[in-house]
Amino acid sequence: MLSKAIRKPAAAMALALLLTACAQPWQNYQAGADSSTITAKLGPPKEVYDLPNGGKRLMWPTQPLGEVTTAADIDASGKIVSVRQVLDENEFFKAQVGTWTRKDVLINFGRPVETSYFPLMKREVWTYRYMEANVWYMMYSFYFDDQGTLRLTQKTPDPLHDPDQRNFF
């Protein structure tokens, strides 16, 4: 029989191994596989966008309350090019202020959880929920001018998960 000194670390290691074995939806697919493999597991996409190369971007968002959107890029022949989680700080940082438009943000991140318009700034704002570093609940906002060009981005804590702010909503 194993002593308690050995059983506890062994149990902790087994739990850690089990948790690392739990793949996220975007980690279960190989490039080159038929797109039907992803729709068989995730169901029909909630959003579909045309890509410039003739392919499609399929999206499975968890918004309005979730922080994940799985996106699969499919080539013109129906094969998976890539699958990833797009509501991520590294993905958001790809947005180019002064160059990207509403369409670019929509294709890259899907529909926002909320939109607003600030008349004094003359800016439309699209906001997305996400998890930063798998720890902090955050909101990422894109500010567009009246021509639809991205002018500013901003990240803030998500008030939905802030106990001090819950009474305000």
PDB file of C-alpha atoms in Angstrom:
ATOM      1  CA  MET A   1       0.000   0.000   0.000  1.00  0.00           C
ATOM      2  CA  LEU A   2       1.236   3.497  -0.869  1.00  0.00           C
ATOM      3  CA  SER A   3       1.910   5.942   1.921  1.00  0.00           C
ATOM      4  CA  LYS A   4      -0.006   9.245   2.119  1.00  0.00           C
ATOM      5  CA  ALA A   5       3.210  11.079   1.238  1.00  0.00           C
ATOM      6  CA  ILE A   6       3.264   9.299  -2.118  1.00  0.00           C
ATOM      7  CA  ARG A   7      -0.489   9.140  -2.818  1.00  0.00           C
ATOM      8  CA  LYS A   8      -1.136  12.905  -2.667  1.00  0.00           C
ATOM      9  CA  PRO A   9       1.570  13.899  -5.199  1.00  0.00           C
ATOM     10  CA  ALA A  10       0.571  10.956  -7.418  1.00  0.00           C
ATOM     11  CA  ALA A  11      -3.078  12.051  -7.336  1.00  0.00           C
ATOM     12  CA  ALA A  12      -2.104  15.647  -8.112  1.00  0.00           C
ATOM     13  CA  MET A  13       0.037  14.524 -11.030  1.00  0.00           C
ATOM     14  CA  ALA A  14      -2.767  12.315 -12.362  1.00  0.00           C
ATOM     15  CA  LEU A  15      -5.210  15.236 -12.169  1.00  0.00           C
ATOM     16  CA  ALA A  16      -2.768  17.554 -13.969  1.00  0.00           C
ATOM     17  CA  LEU A  17      -2.259  14.954 -16.691  1.00  0.00           C
ATOM     18  CA  LEU A  18      -6.009  14.524 -17.075  1.00  0.00           C
ATOM     19  CA  LEU A  19      -6.561  18.276 -17.381  1.00  0.00           C
ATOM     20  CA  THR A  20      -3.833  18.703 -19.996  1.00  0.00           C
ATOM     21  CA  ALA A  21      -5.375  15.868 -21.996  1.00  0.00           C
ATOM     22  CA  CYS A  22      -8.656  17.816 -22.307  1.00  0.00           C
ATOM     23  CA  ALA A  23      -8.232  19.435 -25.698  1.00  0.00           C
ATOM     24  CA  GLN A  24     -10.098  22.603 -26.527  1.00  0.00           C
ATOM     25  CA  PRO A  25     -12.468  22.520 -29.544  1.00  0.00           C
ATOM     26  CA  TRP A  26      -9.944  24.298 -31.760  1.00  0.00           C
ATOM     27  CA  GLN A  27      -7.169  21.781 -30.961  1.00  0.00           C
ATOM     28  CA  ASN A  28      -8.824  18.621 -32.334  1.00  0.00           C
ATOM     29  CA  TYR A  29      -8.411  19.138 -36.082  1.00  0.00           C
ATOM     30  CA  GLN A  30      -5.634  18.617 -38.602  1.00  0.00           C
ATOM     31  CA  ALA A  31      -4.923  20.887 -41.545  1.00  0.00           C
ATOM     32  CA  GLY A  32      -5.962  19.158 -44.752  1.00  0.00           C
ATOM     33  CA  ALA A  33      -8.865  17.258 -43.194  1.00  0.00           C
ATOM     34  CA  ASP A  34     -12.300  17.629 -44.742  1.00  0.00           C
ATOM     35  CA  SER A  35     -14.402  20.441 -43.231  1.00  0.00           C
ATOM     36  CA  SER A  36     -17.121  17.901 -42.447  1.00  0.00           C
ATOM     37  CA  THR A  37     -14.953  16.613 -39.565  1.00  0.00           C
ATOM     38  CA  ILE A  38     -15.355  19.882 -37.676  1.00  0.00           C
ATOM     39  CA  THR A  39     -19.046  20.374 -38.426  1.00  0.00           C
ATOM     40  CA  ALA A  40     -19.714  16.789 -37.333  1.00  0.00           C
ATOM     41  CA  LYS A  41     -18.338  17.630 -33.862  1.00  0.00           C
ATOM     42  CA  LEU A  42     -19.287  21.291 -33.424  1.00  0.00           C
ATOM     43  CA  GLY A  43     -22.488  21.350 -35.467  1.00  0.00           C
ATOM     44  CA  PRO A  44     -23.315  23.871 -38.165  1.00  0.00           C
ATOM     45  CA  PRO A  45     -21.370  27.132 -37.787  1.00  0.00           C
ATOM     46  CA  LYS A  46     -23.292  30.106 -36.418  1.00  0.00           C
ATOM     47  CA  GLU A  47     -21.377  32.510 -38.660  1.00  0.00           C
ATOM     48  CA  VAL A  48     -19.795  32.017 -42.108  1.00  0.00           C
ATOM     49  CA  TYR A  49     -17.625  34.583 -43.902  1.00  0.00           C
ATOM     50  CA  ASP A  50     -16.025  34.593 -47.354  1.00  0.00           C
ATOM     51  CA  LEU A  51     -12.225  34.858 -47.361  1.00  0.00           C
ATOM     52  CA  PRO A  52     -10.268  36.647 -50.114  1.00  0.00           C
ATOM     53  CA  ASN A  53      -8.655  33.387 -51.320  1.00  0.00           C
ATOM     54  CA  GLY A  54     -12.023  31.815 -52.179  1.00  0.00           C
ATOM     55  CA  GLY A  55     -12.270  29.928 -48.902  1.00  0.00           C
ATOM     56  CA  LYS A  56     -14.601  30.404 -45.952  1.00  0.00           C
ATOM     57  CA  ARG A  57     -14.226  31.180 -42.264  1.00  0.00           C
ATOM     58  CA  LEU A  58     -16.639  29.144 -40.134  1.00  0.00           C
ATOM     59  CA  MET A  59     -17.298  30.395 -36.588  1.00  0.00           C
ATOM     60  CA  TRP A  60     -18.799  28.913 -33.445  1.00  0.00           C
ATOM     61  CA  PRO A  61     -19.151  31.780 -30.925  1.00  0.00           C
ATOM     62  CA  THR A  62     -20.085  31.387 -27.265  1.00  0.00           C
ATOM     63  CA  GLN A  63     -21.050  35.072 -26.956  1.00  0.00           C
ATOM     64  CA  PRO A  64     -22.980  36.842 -25.437  1.00  0.00           C
ATOM     65  CA  LEU A  65     -21.862  35.346 -22.111  1.00  0.00           C
ATOM     66  CA  GLY A  66     -18.946  33.183 -23.264  1.00  0.00           C
ATOM     67  CA  GLU A  67     -15.377  34.218 -23.985  1.00  0.00           C
ATOM     68  CA  VAL A  68     -14.544  31.828 -26.848  1.00  0.00           C
ATOM     69  CA  THR A  69     -15.128  31.813 -30.589  1.00  0.00           C
ATOM     70  CA  THR A  70     -13.743  28.840 -32.484  1.00  0.00           C
ATOM     71  CA  ALA A  71     -12.909  29.767 -36.086  1.00  0.00           C
ATOM     72  CA  ALA A  72     -12.050  27.339 -38.872  1.00  0.00           C
ATOM     73  CA  ASP A  73     -10.547  28.559 -42.129  1.00  0.00           C
ATOM     74  CA  ILE A  74     -11.624  26.297 -44.984  1.00  0.00           C
ATOM     75  CA  ASP A  75     -10.034  26.430 -48.443  1.00  0.00           C
ATOM     76  CA  ALA A  76     -11.995  26.518 -51.695  1.00  0.00           C
ATOM     77  CA  SER A  77     -11.864  22.693 -51.951  1.00  0.00           C
ATOM     78  CA  GLY A  78     -13.474  22.250 -48.495  1.00  0.00           C
ATOM     79  CA  LYS A  79     -10.303  21.296 -46.589  1.00  0.00           C
ATOM     80  CA  ILE A  80      -9.348  22.703 -43.184  1.00  0.00           C
ATOM     81  CA  VAL A  81      -6.520  25.234 -43.344  1.00  0.00           C
ATOM     82  CA  SER A  82      -6.513  26.159 -39.640  1.00  0.00           C
ATOM     83  CA  VAL A  83      -8.705  26.077 -36.541  1.00  0.00           C
ATOM     84  CA  ARG A  84      -8.177  28.456 -33.627  1.00  0.00           C
ATOM     85  CA  GLN A  85      -9.757  30.464 -30.842  1.00  0.00           C
ATOM     86  CA  VAL A  86     -10.006  34.044 -32.152  1.00  0.00           C
ATOM     87  CA  LEU A  87     -11.138  35.912 -29.016  1.00  0.00           C
ATOM     88  CA  ASP A  88      -7.593  36.125 -27.763  1.00  0.00           C
ATOM     89  CA  GLU A  89      -5.277  39.022 -27.034  1.00  0.00           C
ATOM     90  CA  ASN A  90      -2.727  37.866 -29.629  1.00  0.00           C
ATOM     91  CA  GLU A  91      -5.474  37.747 -32.265  1.00  0.00           C
ATOM     92  CA  PHE A  92      -6.850  41.166 -31.253  1.00  0.00           C
ATOM     93  CA  PHE A  93      -3.371  42.688 -31.579  1.00  0.00           C
ATOM     94  CA  LYS A  94      -3.397  41.819 -35.295  1.00  0.00           C
ATOM     95  CA  ALA A  95      -6.032  44.528 -35.895  1.00  0.00           C
ATOM     96  CA  GLN A  96      -4.437  47.460 -37.691  1.00  0.00           C
ATOM     97  CA  VAL A  97      -5.647  50.878 -36.593  1.00  0.00           C
ATOM     98  CA  GLY A  98      -6.151  53.144 -39.608  1.00  0.00           C
ATOM     99  CA  THR A  99      -6.288  50.184 -42.019  1.00  0.00           C
ATOM    100  CA  TRP A 100      -8.869  47.659 -40.818  1.00  0.00           C
ATOM    101  CA  THR A 101     -12.580  48.260 -41.361  1.00  0.00           C
ATOM    102  CA  ARG A 102     -15.731  46.940 -39.726  1.00  0.00           C
ATOM    103  CA  LYS A 103     -15.692  44.109 -42.277  1.00  0.00           C
ATOM    104  CA  ASP A 104     -12.139  43.086 -41.274  1.00  0.00           C
ATOM    105  CA  VAL A 105     -13.097  42.966 -37.597  1.00  0.00           C
ATOM    106  CA  LEU A 106     -16.283  41.032 -38.390  1.00  0.00           C
ATOM    107  CA  ILE A 107     -14.440  38.429 -40.492  1.00  0.00           C
ATOM    108  CA  ASN A 108     -11.676  38.023 -37.906  1.00  0.00           C
ATOM    109  CA  PHE A 109     -13.723  37.970 -34.680  1.00  0.00           C
ATOM    110  CA  GLY A 110     -17.358  37.444 -35.645  1.00  0.00           C
ATOM    111  CA  ARG A 111     -20.312  39.446 -34.425  1.00  0.00           C
ATOM    112  CA  PRO A 112     -19.626  41.549 -31.329  1.00  0.00           C
ATOM    113  CA  VAL A 113     -21.345  40.960 -28.010  1.00  0.00           C
ATOM    114  CA  GLU A 114     -22.456  44.596 -27.987  1.00  0.00           C
ATOM    115  CA  THR A 115     -22.310  47.699 -30.129  1.00  0.00           C
ATOM    116  CA  SER A 116     -22.539  51.324 -29.084  1.00  0.00           C
ATOM    117  CA  TYR A 117     -22.264  54.747 -30.666  1.00  0.00           C
ATOM    118  CA  PHE A 118     -20.594  57.715 -28.970  1.00  0.00           C
ATOM    119  CA  PRO A 119     -21.875  60.840 -30.758  1.00  0.00           C
ATOM    120  CA  LEU A 120     -19.367  63.279 -29.246  1.00  0.00           C
ATOM    121  CA  MET A 121     -16.466  61.092 -30.372  1.00  0.00           C
ATOM    122  CA  LYS A 122     -18.289  60.162 -33.585  1.00  0.00           C
ATOM    123  CA  ARG A 123     -17.260  56.562 -32.973  1.00  0.00           C
ATOM    124  CA  GLU A 124     -19.112  53.263 -33.257  1.00  0.00           C
ATOM    125  CA  VAL A 125     -17.787  50.696 -30.779  1.00  0.00           C
ATOM    126  CA  TRP A 126     -17.866  46.906 -31.094  1.00  0.00           C
ATOM    127  CA  THR A 127     -17.058  44.939 -27.949  1.00  0.00           C
ATOM    128  CA  TYR A 128     -16.091  41.294 -27.390  1.00  0.00           C
ATOM    129  CA  ARG A 129     -15.724  39.250 -24.198  1.00  0.00           C
ATOM    130  CA  TYR A 130     -12.547  37.206 -23.783  1.00  0.00           C
ATOM    131  CA  MET A 131     -10.265  35.604 -21.213  1.00  0.00           C
ATOM    132  CA  GLU A 132      -6.805  37.078 -20.880  1.00  0.00           C
ATOM    133  CA  ALA A 133      -4.122  34.516 -19.993  1.00  0.00           C
ATOM    134  CA  ASN A 134      -6.940  32.093 -19.052  1.00  0.00           C
ATOM    135  CA  VAL A 135      -7.336  34.078 -15.820  1.00  0.00           C
ATOM    136  CA  TRP A 136      -8.894  37.522 -16.278  1.00  0.00           C
ATOM    137  CA  TYR A 137     -12.335  38.184 -17.737  1.00  0.00           C
ATOM    138  CA  MET A 138     -11.897  41.096 -20.117  1.00  0.00           C
ATOM    139  CA  MET A 139     -13.682  43.111 -22.802  1.00  0.00           C
ATOM    140  CA  TYR A 140     -11.942  44.179 -26.017  1.00  0.00           C
ATOM    141  CA  SER A 141     -13.411  47.114 -27.932  1.00  0.00           C
ATOM    142  CA  PHE A 142     -12.877  48.376 -31.466  1.00  0.00           C
ATOM    143  CA  TYR A 143     -13.705  52.037 -32.224  1.00  0.00           C
ATOM    144  CA  PHE A 144     -14.662  52.922 -35.821  1.00  0.00           C
ATOM    145  CA  ASP A 145     -15.034  56.347 -37.397  1.00  0.00           C
ATOM    146  CA  ASP A 146     -18.112  57.245 -39.472  1.00  0.00           C
ATOM    147  CA  GLN A 147     -16.438  55.814 -42.595  1.00  0.00           C
ATOM    148  CA  GLY A 148     -16.025  52.432 -40.858  1.00  0.00           C
ATOM    149  CA  THR A 149     -12.252  52.602 -40.393  1.00  0.00           C
ATOM    150  CA  LEU A 150     -10.747  51.298 -37.153  1.00  0.00           C
ATOM    151  CA  ARG A 151      -9.402  54.242 -35.129  1.00  0.00           C
ATOM    152  CA  LEU A 152      -8.790  52.865 -31.645  1.00  0.00           C
ATOM    153  CA  THR A 153      -8.799  49.642 -29.630  1.00  0.00           C
ATOM    154  CA  GLN A 154      -9.252  49.272 -25.890  1.00  0.00           C
ATOM    155  CA  LYS A 155      -9.299  46.480 -23.331  1.00  0.00           C
ATOM    156  CA  THR A 156     -11.090  46.727 -20.013  1.00  0.00           C
ATOM    157  CA  PRO A 157     -12.167  44.355 -17.236  1.00  0.00           C
ATOM    158  CA  ASP A 158     -15.490  42.638 -17.893  1.00  0.00           C
ATOM    159  CA  PRO A 159     -18.046  44.141 -15.484  1.00  0.00           C
ATOM    160  CA  LEU A 160     -20.105  40.939 -15.734  1.00  0.00           C
ATOM    161  CA  HIS A 161     -17.459  39.224 -13.597  1.00  0.00           C
ATOM    162  CA  ASP A 162     -16.701  42.137 -11.262  1.00  0.00           C
ATOM    163  CA  PRO A 163     -18.576  41.686  -7.985  1.00  0.00           C
ATOM    164  CA  ASP A 164     -18.310  45.421  -7.268  1.00  0.00           C
ATOM    165  CA  GLN A 165     -20.079  46.281 -10.547  1.00  0.00           C
ATOM    166  CA  ARG A 166     -22.830  43.656 -10.568  1.00  0.00           C
ATOM    167  CA  ASN A 167     -25.338  45.906  -8.780  1.00  0.00           C
ATOM    168  CA  PHE A 168     -25.121  48.455 -11.604  1.00  0.00           C
ATOM    169  CA  PHE A 169     -26.523  46.118 -14.293  1.00  0.00           C
TER     170      PHE A 169
END
